[in-house]
Short mmCIF file of C-alpha atoms in Angstrom, two decimals:
data_model
loop_
_atom_site.label_atom_id
_atom_site.label_comp_id
_atom_site.label_asym_id
_atom_site.label_seq_id
_atom_site.Cartn_x
_atom_site.Cartn_y
_atom_site.Cartn_z
CA MET N 1 -18.19 14.81 0.31
CA ALA N 2 -15.75 11.82 0.05
CA ARG N 3 -14.11 10.16 2.97
CA ILE N 4 -11.09 7.87 3.00
CA ARG N 5 -12.10 4.37 3.36
CA GLU N 6 -8.69 2.68 3.21
CA ILE N 7 -5.26 3.28 2.04
CA VAL N 8 -3.95 0.73 -0.26
CA ILE N 9 -0.26 -0.26 -0.22
CA ASP N 10 1.32 -2.22 -2.95
CA CYS N 11 3.89 -4.60 -1.70
CA ARG N 12 5.71 -7.88 -2.09
CA HIS N 13 4.57 -9.63 1.28
CA PRO N 14 1.26 -8.45 2.33
CA ALA N 15 0.99 -10.51 5.60
CA ALA N 16 4.45 -9.46 6.94
CA LEU N 17 3.90 -5.92 5.94
CA ALA N 18 0.51 -5.76 7.59
CA ARG N 19 1.82 -7.04 10.97
CA PHE N 20 4.45 -4.45 10.85
CA TRP N 21 2.15 -1.52 10.45
CA ALA N 22 -0.17 -3.24 12.98
CA GLY N 23 2.57 -3.07 15.35
CA VAL N 24 3.49 0.59 14.46
CA LEU N 25 -0.01 2.16 14.68
CA GLU N 26 -1.95 2.33 17.96
CA GLY N 27 -5.26 0.61 17.94
CA TYR N 28 -4.65 -1.19 14.76
CA GLU N 29 -4.84 -5.00 14.14
CA VAL N 30 -4.45 -7.42 11.23
CA ARG N 31 -8.11 -8.35 10.34
CA ALA N 32 -8.94 -11.80 11.67
CA TYR N 33 -9.50 -14.65 9.28
CA ASP N 34 -12.71 -16.49 10.24
CA ALA N 35 -13.33 -20.18 9.09
CA ALA N 36 -15.11 -19.24 5.90
CA GLU N 37 -12.41 -16.77 4.86
CA VAL N 38 -9.69 -19.55 5.40
CA THR N 39 -11.77 -22.01 3.36
CA ARG N 40 -12.12 -19.38 0.52
CA LEU N 41 -8.50 -18.80 0.39
CA ALA N 42 -7.49 -22.38 0.57
CA GLY N 43 -9.84 -22.91 -2.48
CA LEU N 44 -7.68 -20.24 -4.34
CA GLY N 45 -4.41 -22.01 -3.17
CA PHE N 46 -3.61 -19.41 -0.57
CA THR N 47 -3.35 -19.44 3.41
CA PRO N 48 -3.49 -16.30 5.66
CA GLU N 49 0.23 -15.88 5.36
CA THR N 50 0.24 -15.94 1.65
CA ASP N 51 -3.13 -13.93 1.11
CA PRO N 52 -2.56 -11.49 -1.68
CA THR N 53 -4.73 -8.90 0.09
CA VAL N 54 -4.36 -8.45 3.91
CA MET N 55 -6.35 -5.92 5.83
CA VAL N 56 -5.39 -3.69 8.92
CA ASP N 57 -8.33 -1.96 10.81
CA GLY N 58 -8.19 0.58 13.46
CA PRO N 59 -9.58 3.83 14.62
CA GLY N 60 -8.96 5.51 11.25
CA PRO N 61 -8.96 4.38 7.68
CA SER N 62 -8.28 0.53 7.03
CA LEU N 63 -4.95 -0.27 5.44
CA CYS N 64 -5.07 -2.54 2.50
CA PHE N 65 -1.83 -4.43 1.64
CA GLN N 66 -1.91 -5.89 -1.64
CA ARG N 67 0.62 -8.11 -3.44
CA MET N 68 2.24 -6.60 -6.24
CA GLU N 69 5.21 -8.62 -7.76
CA LEU N 70 7.05 -5.55 -9.18
CA VAL N 71 6.86 -3.03 -6.72
CA PRO N 72 8.88 0.23 -7.88
CA GLU N 73 11.91 0.97 -5.78
CA GLY N 74 12.41 4.48 -4.45
CA ARG N 75 9.82 7.07 -3.40
CA SER N 76 6.17 6.64 -3.57
CA ARG N 77 3.83 9.54 -4.62
CA GLN N 78 2.30 8.97 -0.96
CA HIS N 79 3.48 7.83 2.36
CA LEU N 80 2.28 7.83 6.00
CA ASP N 81 3.32 10.32 8.68
CA VAL N 82 3.06 8.79 12.28
CA VAL N 83 3.58 10.23 15.71
CA GLY N 84 3.67 8.56 19.02
CA GLY N 85 5.79 9.11 22.04
CA PRO N 86 9.07 10.95 22.09
CA ARG N 87 10.36 10.40 18.45
CA GLU N 88 13.54 8.74 19.55
CA GLN N 89 11.59 6.13 21.61
CA GLU N 90 9.08 5.73 18.70
CA MET N 91 12.00 5.17 16.19
CA ALA N 92 13.60 2.55 18.50
CA ARG N 93 10.22 0.65 18.83
CA ILE N 94 9.63 0.74 14.98
CA VAL N 95 13.34 -0.45 14.38
CA ALA N 96 12.63 -3.53 16.82
CA LEU N 97 9.48 -4.33 14.41
CA GLY N 98 11.82 -4.45 11.44
CA GLY N 99 11.86 -0.77 10.27
CA ALA N 100 15.19 1.20 9.64
CA VAL N 101 16.16 4.79 9.78
CA ARG N 102 16.99 6.57 6.49
CA ASP N 103 17.69 10.14 7.50
CA ARG N 104 17.01 12.48 10.38
CA HIS N 105 15.60 16.06 10.20
CA VAL N 106 14.82 18.76 12.81
CA ASP N 107 11.28 17.77 13.47
CA HIS N 108 10.91 14.45 11.72
CA THR N 109 12.76 11.16 10.85
CA VAL N 110 12.42 9.36 7.52
CA MET N 111 12.15 5.67 8.11
CA LEU N 112 11.85 2.64 5.99
CA ASP N 113 9.42 -0.33 6.42
CA PRO N 114 10.59 -3.80 5.96
CA GLU N 115 10.15 -3.54 2.05
CA GLY N 116 11.98 -0.19 1.79
CA ALA N 117 8.93 2.19 1.39
CA ALA N 118 9.46 5.54 3.28
CA PHE N 119 7.37 6.99 5.96
CA CYS N 120 7.89 9.61 8.51
CA VAL N 121 8.04 9.71 12.27
CA GLN N 122 7.27 13.10 13.61
CA ASP N 123 7.79 14.82 16.96
CA PRO N 124 4.59 14.80 19.27
CA ARG N 125 2.92 18.26 19.25
CA GLU N 126 2.67 19.89 22.65
#
């Protein structure tokens, strides 16, 4: 049987988007850079802020943010659904992190991350 190892997200600014999602998702953090990785990146002309591939680790699958210069606008074939505390509180927290509300529905809200990719915030289940 297969299992999800990581979810790969094409984006224009991997470090910034990785920080956004690490802030949204409980228990997730941007993968730390050790001295060897910083040296490797420098040899390629990058820094942790300009790294073309930034990883976010947590209790579920890792998230891999990879630079893609021409990220298509509009709806992707996949998106994340997140759930936290009361929906309105979660939405406000995400907006403070740089997200935006696209539209509201009875049991979920479609939001946009800082690069315009849609994701849903759902009501917590009792």
